[in-house]
Amino acid sequence: MKWDDVTLIILAAFGCVTLLLTQISEVLSRLPQIIRAWRQVRQELSGGTGSGSPDHSAGTTSPGTPAVNSSDAGGHTPGEPEAGRGES
């Protein structure tokens, strides 16, 4: 085995470890959100309304309701630049 092969194996191993740690970090950072969603699913399946449950924060909306104020009649679509609207 040459030194080039050893170097490539070491680099590949460190790359795999880095990728694994990054993926674990992403899953752990989203775990609270996943747990809240699972609790909400269990609550919905059990038939509870739970409007005053501690899992629901004041800033969240119910599924199926828009998260924006519908009284704004701007007609702006997400991702569309503001300055380019209305021009052909």
Short mmCIF file of N, CA and C in Angstrom, two decimals:
data_model
loop_
_atom_site.label_atom_id
_atom_site.label_comp_id
_atom_site.label_asym_id
_atom_site.label_seq_id
_atom_site.Cartn_x
_atom_site.Cartn_y
_atom_site.Cartn_z
N MET A 1 0.85 -1.17 0.00
CA MET A 1 0.00 0.00 0.00
C MET A 1 0.90 1.24 0.00
N LYS A 2 0.60 2.14 -0.91
CA LYS A 2 1.41 3.35 -1.03
C LYS A 2 0.86 4.44 -0.12
N TRP A 3 1.67 5.48 0.08
CA TRP A 3 1.26 6.59 0.92
C TRP A 3 0.08 7.36 0.31
N ASP A 4 -0.01 7.36 -1.00
CA ASP A 4 -1.14 8.02 -1.65
C ASP A 4 -2.45 7.34 -1.28
N ASP A 5 -2.42 6.01 -1.27
CA ASP A 5 -3.63 5.25 -0.90
C ASP A 5 -4.01 5.49 0.56
N VAL A 6 -3.02 5.52 1.42
CA VAL A 6 -3.27 5.76 2.85
C VAL A 6 -3.86 7.15 3.05
N THR A 7 -3.31 8.13 2.36
CA THR A 7 -3.80 9.50 2.47
C THR A 7 -5.25 9.61 1.99
N LEU A 8 -5.56 8.98 0.87
CA LEU A 8 -6.92 9.01 0.35
C LEU A 8 -7.90 8.31 1.29
N ILE A 9 -7.49 7.22 1.90
CA ILE A 9 -8.35 6.51 2.84
C ILE A 9 -8.62 7.37 4.07
N ILE A 10 -7.58 8.04 4.57
CA ILE A 10 -7.75 8.91 5.73
C ILE A 10 -8.67 10.08 5.39
N LEU A 11 -8.48 10.70 4.24
CA LEU A 11 -9.34 11.81 3.83
C LEU A 11 -10.79 11.36 3.65
N ALA A 12 -10.99 10.18 3.06
CA ALA A 12 -12.35 9.67 2.88
C ALA A 12 -13.00 9.37 4.23
N ALA A 13 -12.24 8.81 5.16
CA ALA A 13 -12.78 8.50 6.49
C ALA A 13 -13.19 9.78 7.22
N PHE A 14 -12.34 10.79 7.19
CA PHE A 14 -12.67 12.06 7.85
C PHE A 14 -13.86 12.74 7.16
N GLY A 15 -13.97 12.61 5.85
CA GLY A 15 -15.11 13.16 5.14
C GLY A 15 -16.41 12.48 5.56
N CYS A 16 -16.37 11.16 5.70
CA CYS A 16 -17.56 10.42 6.14
C CYS A 16 -17.95 10.78 7.56
N VAL A 17 -16.97 10.92 8.44
CA VAL A 17 -17.25 11.29 9.83
C VAL A 17 -17.85 12.69 9.88
N THR A 18 -17.31 13.61 9.10
CA THR A 18 -17.85 14.97 9.06
C THR A 18 -19.29 14.98 8.57
N LEU A 19 -19.55 14.23 7.52
CA LEU A 19 -20.91 14.15 6.98
C LEU A 19 -21.87 13.54 8.01
N LEU A 20 -21.44 12.50 8.68
CA LEU A 20 -22.27 11.86 9.70
C LEU A 20 -22.58 12.82 10.84
N LEU A 21 -21.57 13.55 11.32
CA LEU A 21 -21.79 14.49 12.42
C LEU A 21 -22.69 15.65 12.00
N THR A 22 -22.58 16.09 10.76
CA THR A 22 -23.45 17.15 10.26
C THR A 22 -24.90 16.69 10.22
N GLN A 23 -25.13 15.48 9.75
CA GLN A 23 -26.49 14.96 9.67
C GLN A 23 -27.08 14.76 11.06
N ILE A 24 -26.29 14.27 12.00
CA ILE A 24 -26.76 14.10 13.37
C ILE A 24 -27.11 15.45 13.98
N SER A 25 -26.29 16.45 13.72
CA SER A 25 -26.55 17.80 14.22
C SER A 25 -27.86 18.35 13.67
N GLU A 26 -28.14 18.15 12.38
CA GLU A 26 -29.38 18.62 11.78
C GLU A 26 -30.59 17.94 12.40
N VAL A 27 -30.51 16.64 12.60
CA VAL A 27 -31.64 15.91 13.20
C VAL A 27 -31.88 16.39 14.62
N LEU A 28 -30.82 16.55 15.39
CA LEU A 28 -30.97 16.99 16.78
C LEU A 28 -31.50 18.41 16.88
N SER A 29 -31.16 19.27 15.92
CA SER A 29 -31.67 20.64 15.97
C SER A 29 -33.15 20.71 15.63
N ARG A 30 -33.65 19.75 14.88
CA ARG A 30 -35.07 19.73 14.51
C ARG A 30 -35.91 18.84 15.42
N LEU A 31 -35.29 18.19 16.37
CA LEU A 31 -36.01 17.25 17.23
C LEU A 31 -37.15 17.88 18.01
N PRO A 32 -37.01 19.06 18.62
CA PRO A 32 -38.14 19.67 19.33
C PRO A 32 -39.35 19.92 18.42
N GLN A 33 -39.10 20.35 17.20
CA GLN A 33 -40.19 20.59 16.24
C GLN A 33 -40.87 19.27 15.87
N ILE A 34 -40.10 18.22 15.71
CA ILE A 34 -40.65 16.91 15.38
C ILE A 34 -41.50 16.39 16.53
N ILE A 35 -41.03 16.58 17.76
CA ILE A 35 -41.79 16.12 18.93
C ILE A 35 -43.10 16.88 19.04
N ARG A 36 -43.06 18.21 18.82
CA ARG A 36 -44.30 18.99 18.87
C ARG A 36 -45.29 18.53 17.81
N ALA A 37 -44.79 18.27 16.62
CA ALA A 37 -45.67 17.81 15.54
C ALA A 37 -46.27 16.45 15.88
N TRP A 38 -45.47 15.56 16.46
CA TRP A 38 -45.97 14.24 16.84
C TRP A 38 -47.04 14.36 17.93
N ARG A 39 -46.83 15.24 18.89
CA ARG A 39 -47.83 15.43 19.94
C ARG A 39 -49.12 15.98 19.34
N GLN A 40 -49.00 16.89 18.38
CA GLN A 40 -50.19 17.45 17.74
C GLN A 40 -50.94 16.37 16.96
N VAL A 41 -50.21 15.50 16.27
CA VAL A 41 -50.84 14.41 15.54
C VAL A 41 -51.57 13.49 16.51
N ARG A 42 -50.93 13.14 17.61
CA ARG A 42 -51.58 12.26 18.59
C ARG A 42 -52.82 12.93 19.17
N GLN A 43 -52.74 14.24 19.42
CA GLN A 43 -53.88 14.97 19.96
C GLN A 43 -55.03 15.00 18.95
N GLU A 44 -54.72 15.23 17.68
CA GLU A 44 -55.76 15.26 16.66
C GLU A 44 -56.39 13.88 16.48
N LEU A 45 -55.58 12.84 16.55
CA LEU A 45 -56.12 11.49 16.41
C LEU A 45 -57.00 11.10 17.59
N SER A 46 -56.69 11.62 18.77
CA SER A 46 -57.50 11.29 19.94
C SER A 46 -58.79 12.12 19.98
N GLY A 47 -58.93 13.09 19.10
CA GLY A 47 -60.16 13.87 18.99
C GLY A 47 -60.20 15.09 19.87
N GLY A 48 -59.11 15.43 20.52
CA GLY A 48 -59.09 16.61 21.39
C GLY A 48 -58.94 17.88 20.59
N THR A 49 -59.62 18.92 21.05
CA THR A 49 -59.47 20.21 20.39
C THR A 49 -58.25 20.94 20.91
N GLY A 50 -58.06 20.96 22.22
CA GLY A 50 -56.85 21.46 22.86
C GLY A 50 -56.46 22.87 22.48
N SER A 51 -57.40 23.79 22.43
CA SER A 51 -57.03 25.15 22.04
C SER A 51 -56.15 25.82 23.09
N GLY A 52 -56.20 25.33 24.32
CA GLY A 52 -55.40 25.94 25.36
C GLY A 52 -54.22 25.09 25.79
N SER A 53 -53.81 24.14 24.96
CA SER A 53 -52.72 23.26 25.35
C SER A 53 -51.39 24.00 25.30
N PRO A 54 -50.42 23.60 26.10
CA PRO A 54 -49.13 24.28 26.11
C PRO A 54 -48.32 24.04 24.85
N ASP A 55 -48.69 23.08 24.01
CA ASP A 55 -47.95 22.81 22.79
C ASP A 55 -48.19 23.86 21.73
N HIS A 56 -49.33 24.58 21.83
CA HIS A 56 -49.65 25.58 20.83
C HIS A 56 -49.14 26.94 21.30
N SER A 57 -48.25 27.53 20.52
CA SER A 57 -47.78 28.86 20.88
C SER A 57 -48.68 29.89 20.22
N ALA A 58 -48.56 31.12 20.64
CA ALA A 58 -49.43 32.18 20.14
C ALA A 58 -49.12 32.53 18.69
N GLY A 59 -47.90 32.24 18.23
CA GLY A 59 -47.52 32.63 16.88
C GLY A 59 -47.84 31.60 15.82
N THR A 60 -48.34 30.44 16.17
CA THR A 60 -48.61 29.42 15.17
C THR A 60 -50.05 29.49 14.70
N THR A 61 -50.30 28.96 13.52
CA THR A 61 -51.65 28.92 12.98
C THR A 61 -52.10 27.48 12.88
N SER A 62 -53.38 27.29 12.77
CA SER A 62 -53.92 25.95 12.61
C SER A 62 -53.61 25.46 11.20
N PRO A 63 -53.53 24.14 11.02
CA PRO A 63 -53.29 23.62 9.67
C PRO A 63 -54.40 24.05 8.73
N GLY A 64 -54.03 24.48 7.54
CA GLY A 64 -55.00 24.88 6.55
C GLY A 64 -55.32 26.36 6.55
N THR A 65 -54.84 27.10 7.55
CA THR A 65 -55.08 28.53 7.58
C THR A 65 -53.83 29.26 7.13
N PRO A 66 -53.99 30.35 6.41
CA PRO A 66 -52.81 31.07 5.94
C PRO A 66 -52.08 31.73 7.10
N ALA A 67 -50.76 31.78 6.99
CA ALA A 67 -49.94 32.37 8.04
C ALA A 67 -49.80 33.87 7.87
N VAL A 68 -50.34 34.42 6.79
CA VAL A 68 -50.25 35.86 6.54
C VAL A 68 -51.61 36.49 6.77
N ASN A 69 -51.60 37.78 6.93
CA ASN A 69 -52.83 38.52 7.15
C ASN A 69 -53.58 38.62 5.82
N SER A 70 -54.80 38.08 5.76
CA SER A 70 -55.55 38.08 4.51
C SER A 70 -56.12 39.45 4.18
N SER A 71 -56.07 40.40 5.12
CA SER A 71 -56.58 41.73 4.84
C SER A 71 -55.62 42.53 3.97
N ASP A 72 -54.35 42.08 3.87
CA ASP A 72 -53.40 42.74 2.97
C ASP A 72 -53.76 42.38 1.54
N ALA A 73 -54.16 43.36 0.75
CA ALA A 73 -54.57 43.10 -0.62
C ALA A 73 -53.46 43.44 -1.59
N GLY A 74 -52.21 43.22 -1.19
CA GLY A 74 -51.09 43.57 -2.05
C GLY A 74 -50.95 42.64 -3.23
N GLY A 75 -51.32 41.39 -3.09
CA GLY A 75 -51.24 40.46 -4.18
C GLY A 75 -49.82 40.03 -4.50
N HIS A 76 -48.93 40.16 -3.58
CA HIS A 76 -47.54 39.79 -3.79
C HIS A 76 -47.37 38.30 -3.63
N THR A 77 -46.79 37.66 -4.61
CA THR A 77 -46.51 36.23 -4.49
C THR A 77 -45.12 36.06 -3.92
N PRO A 78 -44.92 35.04 -3.06
CA PRO A 78 -43.61 34.82 -2.45
C PRO A 78 -42.56 34.55 -3.52
N GLY A 79 -41.40 35.10 -3.34
CA GLY A 79 -40.31 34.89 -4.26
C GLY A 79 -40.29 35.88 -5.42
N GLU A 80 -41.34 36.66 -5.58
CA GLU A 80 -41.40 37.64 -6.65
C GLU A 80 -40.83 38.95 -6.15
N PRO A 81 -39.93 39.60 -6.89
CA PRO A 81 -39.38 40.87 -6.42
C PRO A 81 -40.43 41.96 -6.42
N GLU A 82 -40.36 42.83 -5.43
CA GLU A 82 -41.33 43.90 -5.28
C GLU A 82 -41.25 44.90 -6.43
N ALA A 83 -40.04 45.26 -6.86
CA ALA A 83 -39.89 46.31 -7.86
C ALA A 83 -40.36 45.87 -9.24
N GLY A 84 -40.33 44.57 -9.52
CA GLY A 84 -40.67 44.10 -10.85
C GLY A 84 -42.13 43.82 -11.08
N ARG A 85 -42.97 44.03 -10.09
CA ARG A 85 -44.39 43.71 -10.26
C ARG A 85 -45.06 44.72 -11.17
N GLY A 86 -45.98 44.23 -11.97
CA GLY A 86 -46.79 45.10 -12.81
C GLY A 86 -46.12 45.51 -14.10
N GLU A 87 -44.87 45.19 -14.26
CA GLU A 87 -44.17 45.55 -15.50
C GLU A 87 -44.15 44.35 -16.42
N SER A 88 -44.29 44.58 -17.72
CA SER A 88 -44.29 43.49 -18.69
C SER A 88 -42.92 43.32 -19.28
#
